XYZ file of C-alpha atoms in Angstrom:
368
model
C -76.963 -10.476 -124.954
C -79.777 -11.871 -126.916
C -82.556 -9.073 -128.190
C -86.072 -9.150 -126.056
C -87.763 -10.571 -129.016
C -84.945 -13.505 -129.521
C -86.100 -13.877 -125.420
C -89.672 -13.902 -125.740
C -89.422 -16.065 -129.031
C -87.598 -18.820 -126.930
C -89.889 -18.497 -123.881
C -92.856 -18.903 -126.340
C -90.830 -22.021 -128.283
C -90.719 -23.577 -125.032
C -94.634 -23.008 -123.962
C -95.533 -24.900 -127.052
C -93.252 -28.029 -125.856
C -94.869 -27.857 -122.263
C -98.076 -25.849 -121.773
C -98.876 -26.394 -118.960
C -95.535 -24.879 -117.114
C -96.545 -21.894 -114.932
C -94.779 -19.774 -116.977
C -96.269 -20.458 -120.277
C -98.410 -16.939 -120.213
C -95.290 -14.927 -119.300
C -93.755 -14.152 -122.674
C -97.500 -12.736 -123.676
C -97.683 -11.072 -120.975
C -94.588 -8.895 -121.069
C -95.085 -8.563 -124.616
C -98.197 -6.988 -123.855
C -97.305 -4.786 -121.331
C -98.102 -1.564 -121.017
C -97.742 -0.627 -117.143
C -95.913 1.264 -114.693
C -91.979 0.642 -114.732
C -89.909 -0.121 -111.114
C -86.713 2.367 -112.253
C -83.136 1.235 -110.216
C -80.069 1.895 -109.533
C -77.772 -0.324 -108.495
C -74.957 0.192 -105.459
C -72.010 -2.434 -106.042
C -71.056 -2.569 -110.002
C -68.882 -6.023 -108.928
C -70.225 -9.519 -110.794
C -73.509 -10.164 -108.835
C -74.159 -6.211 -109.646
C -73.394 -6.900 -113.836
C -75.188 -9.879 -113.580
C -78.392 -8.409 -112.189
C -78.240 -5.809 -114.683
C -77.660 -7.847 -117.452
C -80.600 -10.040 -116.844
C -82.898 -6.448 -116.523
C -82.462 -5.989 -120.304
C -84.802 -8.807 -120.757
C -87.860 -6.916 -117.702
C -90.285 -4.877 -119.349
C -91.503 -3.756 -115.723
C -88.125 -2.867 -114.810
C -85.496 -0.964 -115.698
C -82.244 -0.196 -114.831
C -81.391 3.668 -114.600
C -78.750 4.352 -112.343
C -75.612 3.972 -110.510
C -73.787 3.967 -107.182
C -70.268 2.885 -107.040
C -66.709 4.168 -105.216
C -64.993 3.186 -109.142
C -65.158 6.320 -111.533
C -63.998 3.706 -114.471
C -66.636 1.239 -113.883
C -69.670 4.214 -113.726
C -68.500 5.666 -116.975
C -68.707 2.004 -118.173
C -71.555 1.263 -116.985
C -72.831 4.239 -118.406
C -71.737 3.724 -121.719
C -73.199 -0.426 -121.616
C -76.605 0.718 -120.016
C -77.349 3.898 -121.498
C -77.321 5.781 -117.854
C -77.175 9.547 -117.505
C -74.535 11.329 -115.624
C -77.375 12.992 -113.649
C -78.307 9.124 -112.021
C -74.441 8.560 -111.397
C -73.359 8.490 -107.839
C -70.481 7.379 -105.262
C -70.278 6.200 -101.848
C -70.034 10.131 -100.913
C -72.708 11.712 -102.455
C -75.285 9.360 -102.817
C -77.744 10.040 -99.974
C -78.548 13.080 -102.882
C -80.601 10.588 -104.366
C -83.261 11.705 -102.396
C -84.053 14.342 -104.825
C -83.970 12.288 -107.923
C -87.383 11.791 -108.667
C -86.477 9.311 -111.738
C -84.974 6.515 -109.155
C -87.464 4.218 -107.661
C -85.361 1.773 -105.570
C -81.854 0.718 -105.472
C -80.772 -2.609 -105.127
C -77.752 -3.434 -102.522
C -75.243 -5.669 -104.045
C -72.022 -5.033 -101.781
C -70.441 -6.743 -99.269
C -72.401 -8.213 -96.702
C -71.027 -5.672 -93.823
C -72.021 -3.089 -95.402
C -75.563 -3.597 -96.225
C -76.560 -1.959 -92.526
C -75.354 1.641 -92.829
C -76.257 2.027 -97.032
C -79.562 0.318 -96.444
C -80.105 2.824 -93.923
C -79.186 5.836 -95.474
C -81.002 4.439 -98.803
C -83.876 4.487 -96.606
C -83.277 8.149 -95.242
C -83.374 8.999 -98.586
C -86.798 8.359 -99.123
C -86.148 5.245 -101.810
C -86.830 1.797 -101.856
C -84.663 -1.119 -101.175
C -83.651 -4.218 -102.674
C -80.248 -5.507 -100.591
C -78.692 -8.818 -101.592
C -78.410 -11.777 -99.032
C -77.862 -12.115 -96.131
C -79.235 -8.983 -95.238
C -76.966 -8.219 -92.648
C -74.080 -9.897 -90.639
C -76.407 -10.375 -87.763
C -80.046 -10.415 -86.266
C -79.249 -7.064 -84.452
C -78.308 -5.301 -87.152
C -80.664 -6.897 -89.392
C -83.867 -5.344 -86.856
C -82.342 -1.682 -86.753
C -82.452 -1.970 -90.833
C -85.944 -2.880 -91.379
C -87.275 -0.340 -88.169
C -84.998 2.417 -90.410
C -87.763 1.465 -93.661
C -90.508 1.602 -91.638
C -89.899 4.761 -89.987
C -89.008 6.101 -93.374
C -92.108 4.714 -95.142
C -90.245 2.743 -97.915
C -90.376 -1.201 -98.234
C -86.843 -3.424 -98.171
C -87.042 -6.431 -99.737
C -84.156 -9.287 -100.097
C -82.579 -10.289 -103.248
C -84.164 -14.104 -102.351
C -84.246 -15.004 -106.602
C -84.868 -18.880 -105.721
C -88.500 -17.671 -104.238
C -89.263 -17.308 -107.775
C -87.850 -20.144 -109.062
C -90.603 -22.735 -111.188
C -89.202 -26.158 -109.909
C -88.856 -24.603 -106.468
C -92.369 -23.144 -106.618
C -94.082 -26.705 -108.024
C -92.677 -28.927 -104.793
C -94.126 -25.833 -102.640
C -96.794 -26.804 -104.372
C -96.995 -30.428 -104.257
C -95.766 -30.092 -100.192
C -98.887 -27.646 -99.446
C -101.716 -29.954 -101.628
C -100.417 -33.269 -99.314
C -98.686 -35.243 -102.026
C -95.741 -35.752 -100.248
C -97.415 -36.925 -96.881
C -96.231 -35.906 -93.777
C -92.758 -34.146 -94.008
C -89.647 -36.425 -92.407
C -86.288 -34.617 -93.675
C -84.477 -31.952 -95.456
C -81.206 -32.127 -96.305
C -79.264 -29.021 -97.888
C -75.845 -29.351 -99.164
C -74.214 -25.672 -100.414
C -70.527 -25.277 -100.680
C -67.173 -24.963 -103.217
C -63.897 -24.333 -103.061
C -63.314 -20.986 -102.887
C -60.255 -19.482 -104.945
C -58.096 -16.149 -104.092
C -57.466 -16.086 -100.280
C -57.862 -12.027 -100.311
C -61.313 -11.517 -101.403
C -63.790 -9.942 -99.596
C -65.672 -13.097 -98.532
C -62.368 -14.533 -96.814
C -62.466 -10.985 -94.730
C -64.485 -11.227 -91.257
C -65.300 -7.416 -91.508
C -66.808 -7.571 -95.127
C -68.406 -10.767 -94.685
C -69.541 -11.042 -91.257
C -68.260 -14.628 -90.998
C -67.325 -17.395 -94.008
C -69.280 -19.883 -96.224
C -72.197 -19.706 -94.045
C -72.574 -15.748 -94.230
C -72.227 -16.430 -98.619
C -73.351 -20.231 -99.649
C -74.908 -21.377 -96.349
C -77.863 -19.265 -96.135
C -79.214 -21.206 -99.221
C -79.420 -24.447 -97.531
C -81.084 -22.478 -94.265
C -83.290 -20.647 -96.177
C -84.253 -23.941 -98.310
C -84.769 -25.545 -95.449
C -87.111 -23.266 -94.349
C -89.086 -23.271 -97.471
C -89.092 -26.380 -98.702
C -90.353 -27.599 -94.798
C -92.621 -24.978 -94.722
C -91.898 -24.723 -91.063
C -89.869 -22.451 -88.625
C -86.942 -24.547 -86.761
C -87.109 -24.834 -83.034
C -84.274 -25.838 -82.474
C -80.340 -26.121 -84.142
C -77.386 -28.107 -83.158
C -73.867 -27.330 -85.224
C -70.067 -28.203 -85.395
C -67.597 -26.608 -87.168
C -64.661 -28.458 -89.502
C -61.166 -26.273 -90.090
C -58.374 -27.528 -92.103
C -56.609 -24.245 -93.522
C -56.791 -21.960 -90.184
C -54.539 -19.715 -92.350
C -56.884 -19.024 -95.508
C -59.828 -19.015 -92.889
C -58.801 -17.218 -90.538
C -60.535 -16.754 -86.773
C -64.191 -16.002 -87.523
C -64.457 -16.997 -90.782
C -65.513 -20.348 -90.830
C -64.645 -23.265 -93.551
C -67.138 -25.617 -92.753
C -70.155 -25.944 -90.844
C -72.667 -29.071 -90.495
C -75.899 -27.797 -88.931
C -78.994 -29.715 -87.857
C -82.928 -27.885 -87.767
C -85.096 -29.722 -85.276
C -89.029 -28.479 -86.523
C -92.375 -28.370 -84.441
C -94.312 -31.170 -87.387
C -91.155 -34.009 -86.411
C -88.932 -33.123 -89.229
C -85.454 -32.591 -89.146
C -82.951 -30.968 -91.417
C -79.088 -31.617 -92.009
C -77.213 -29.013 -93.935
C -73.576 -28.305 -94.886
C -71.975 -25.540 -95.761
C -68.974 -25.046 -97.015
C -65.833 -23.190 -99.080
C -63.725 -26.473 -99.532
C -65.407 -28.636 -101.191
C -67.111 -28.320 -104.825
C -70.053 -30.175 -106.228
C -72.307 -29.209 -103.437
C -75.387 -27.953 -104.373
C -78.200 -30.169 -103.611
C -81.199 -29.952 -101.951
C -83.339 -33.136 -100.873
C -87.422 -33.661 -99.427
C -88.516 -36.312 -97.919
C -92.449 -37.054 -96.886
C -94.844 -40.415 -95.267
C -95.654 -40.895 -99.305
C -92.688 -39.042 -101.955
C -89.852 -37.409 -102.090
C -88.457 -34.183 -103.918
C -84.911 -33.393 -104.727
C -83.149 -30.643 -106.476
C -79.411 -30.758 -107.832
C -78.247 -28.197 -108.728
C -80.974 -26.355 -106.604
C -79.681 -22.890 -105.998
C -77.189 -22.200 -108.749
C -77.796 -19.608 -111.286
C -79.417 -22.446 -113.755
C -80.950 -24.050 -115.280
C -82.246 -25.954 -111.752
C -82.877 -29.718 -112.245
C -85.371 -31.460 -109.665
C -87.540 -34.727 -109.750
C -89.690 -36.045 -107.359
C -91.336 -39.454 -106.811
C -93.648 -38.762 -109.683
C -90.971 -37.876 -112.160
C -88.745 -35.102 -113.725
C -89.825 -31.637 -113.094
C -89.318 -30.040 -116.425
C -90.604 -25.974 -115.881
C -87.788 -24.204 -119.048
C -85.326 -22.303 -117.472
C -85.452 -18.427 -117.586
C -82.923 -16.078 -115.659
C -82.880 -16.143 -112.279
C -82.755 -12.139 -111.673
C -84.908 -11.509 -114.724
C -87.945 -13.257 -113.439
C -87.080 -11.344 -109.340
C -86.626 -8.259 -110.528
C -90.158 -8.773 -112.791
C -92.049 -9.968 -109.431
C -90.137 -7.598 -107.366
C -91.750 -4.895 -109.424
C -94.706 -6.336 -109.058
C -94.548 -5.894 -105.246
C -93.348 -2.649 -105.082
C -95.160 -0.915 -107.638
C -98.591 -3.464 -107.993
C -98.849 -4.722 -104.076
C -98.440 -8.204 -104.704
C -97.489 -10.491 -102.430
C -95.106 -13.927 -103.557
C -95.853 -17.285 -102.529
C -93.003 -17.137 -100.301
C -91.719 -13.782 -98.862
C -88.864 -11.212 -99.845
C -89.445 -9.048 -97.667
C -87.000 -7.863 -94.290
C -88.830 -9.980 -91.712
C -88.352 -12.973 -93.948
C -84.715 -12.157 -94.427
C -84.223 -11.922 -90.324
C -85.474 -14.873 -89.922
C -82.626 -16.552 -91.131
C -80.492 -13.991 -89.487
C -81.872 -15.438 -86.597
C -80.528 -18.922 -87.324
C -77.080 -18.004 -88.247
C -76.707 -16.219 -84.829
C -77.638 -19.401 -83.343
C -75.676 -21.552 -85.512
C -72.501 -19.502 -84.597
C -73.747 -20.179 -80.797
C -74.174 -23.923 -81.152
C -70.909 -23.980 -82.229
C -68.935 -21.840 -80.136
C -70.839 -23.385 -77.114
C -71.353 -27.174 -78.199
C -74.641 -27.184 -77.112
C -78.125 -27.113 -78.479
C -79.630 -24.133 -79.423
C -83.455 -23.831 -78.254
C -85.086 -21.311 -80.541
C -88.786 -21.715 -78.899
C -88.118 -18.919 -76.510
């Protein structure tokens, strides 16, 4: 892993090639800073766990101080890599004790989709934060009795939604809100691969709460939520199975889903786990266009639009979230597009009916 300075020194290279990215003051800024510090622990020490705490070497306003995991080996690991101290070390048991740890802020969710409900829950019992990957939860129902448990205990949840802080993402937000790309038309969001070893977790219906769509699908619903900038009213979908015995009943292979929105537009989306190369996202107005490809990956995006290349540097994804999520929770600030758990059941709300339109065949209305 690169030092902070090495970091800084290469964000700071690449202001001087484009200064007028929005992230040219960002190096300075850290450099500079001298503020309060967002300290979490992280539940799930799996890849997307590693990975988030990897890219929190390089946050100055947060820091990674603890640990919640059922594997002894990987905690003393992790302990060793991150510098953690055996009193911030805790297991799927014990750790509703975090409640009196006064050096834990917030702990960030990073299991298996089908369990997100109950540890979000008791996170929130325990008086801390919460930061739980997406989707939130396997279903709308679920999702609701999760964000009433973080009101009642006074903390915020937010959703591990890193593309909301994304710079090419941000600047055709941008260019859709000012009216350069006219009146909107279509979205079209393609998310899928082939997915590898049949026993994983996100092949099992309990774990996952469903298939592609519960793991690579909610990008393109999400997306085209954002890049619309409009709630769908209504959603048609059909599902495609061609290994019944790798994806087995209820977890689904591959789903094409249509958005109907009150402006006109209209989305078409795919998700899928058999078929790579599928990461694409693509805007079309009255008077331009935007596209990303990749558009959700882990970087560096690419995206162009009908005025040219959109050419923001790349910095980590979970570096810059976990920077702006400490912003929120520690500063108030609110992002250009939200993190929070009503944003997150929104699209909870969409798979539901996606998983309705195609176990029924019929259009789902969503203005009710």
């Amino acid at each position: 892993m690169n030092s902070r300075r090495d970091f800084l020194q290469k964000i700071a290279a690449s202001a001087m090639v484009m200064p007028l990215m929005p992230l040219a003051g960002w190096a300075a800024r850290m450099n500079n800073y001298d503020g309060p510090v967002l300290r979490v622990a992280i539940m799930g020490l799996g890849g997307y766990g590693n990975r988030v705490a990897e890219a929190m070497r390089d946050c100055v306003k947060a820091k990674l101080v603890g640990v919640i995991s059922g594997t002894p080996s990987k905690i003393k690991d992790w302990q060793s890599r991150f510098s953690i101290p055996e009193k911030n070390c805790y297991n799927y048991e014990n750790f509703d004790r975090i409640k009196d740890n006064k050096d834990i802020d917030v702990v960030y969710i990073t299991t298996p989709n089908g369990l997100h409900h109950d540890q979000v829950i008791r996170v929130a019992a325990a008086g801390k934060h919460v930061i739980c990957e997406k989707p939130m939860a396997i279903n709308a129902k679920e999702g609701q009795e999760m964000i009433d448990a973080c009101k009642k205990a006074n903390v915020q949840l937010l959703v591990g939604y890193r593309m909301h802080f994304e710079p090419k993402t941000l600047e055709i937000i941008r260019m859709r809100n000012s009216g350069e790309f006219g009146k909107i038309m279509f979205f079209q969001g393609q998310c899928g691969f082939k997915i590898g070893d049949p026993t994983q977790w996100r092949l099992n219906k309990q774990l996952a709460g469903g298939g592609a769509m519960m793991d690579i699908g909610i990008y393109a619903i999400n997306g085209a939520r954002y890049m619309v900038g409009e709630e769908p009213i209504w959603v048609t979908a059909q599902e495609t199975k061609t290994d019944p015995v790798k994806f087995k009943e209820g977890v689904d292979e591959t789903i094409q889903f249509q958005f109907g929105f009150p402006g006109g537009a209209v989305a078409s989306c795919l998700s899928t786990y058999n078929m790579n190369n599928l990461d694409r996202f693509f805007l079309d107005g009255e008077k331009g266009f935007a596209e990303l490809q990749p558009s959700t990956g882990y970087g560096p995006i690419k995206g162009r639009t009908n005025k040219g290349e959109l050419t923001h540097p790349h910095v980590t994804h979970q570096t810059v979230q976990m920077e702006e999520m400490a912003g929120i929770l520690l500063e108030g600030k609110q992002p250009s597009i939200p993190v929070n758990g009503e944003e997150a059941l929104k699209d909870l709300k969409l798979i539901d009916a996606i998983y309705k339109a195609v176990k029924t065949g019929q259009k789902v209305d969503l203005k009710g």
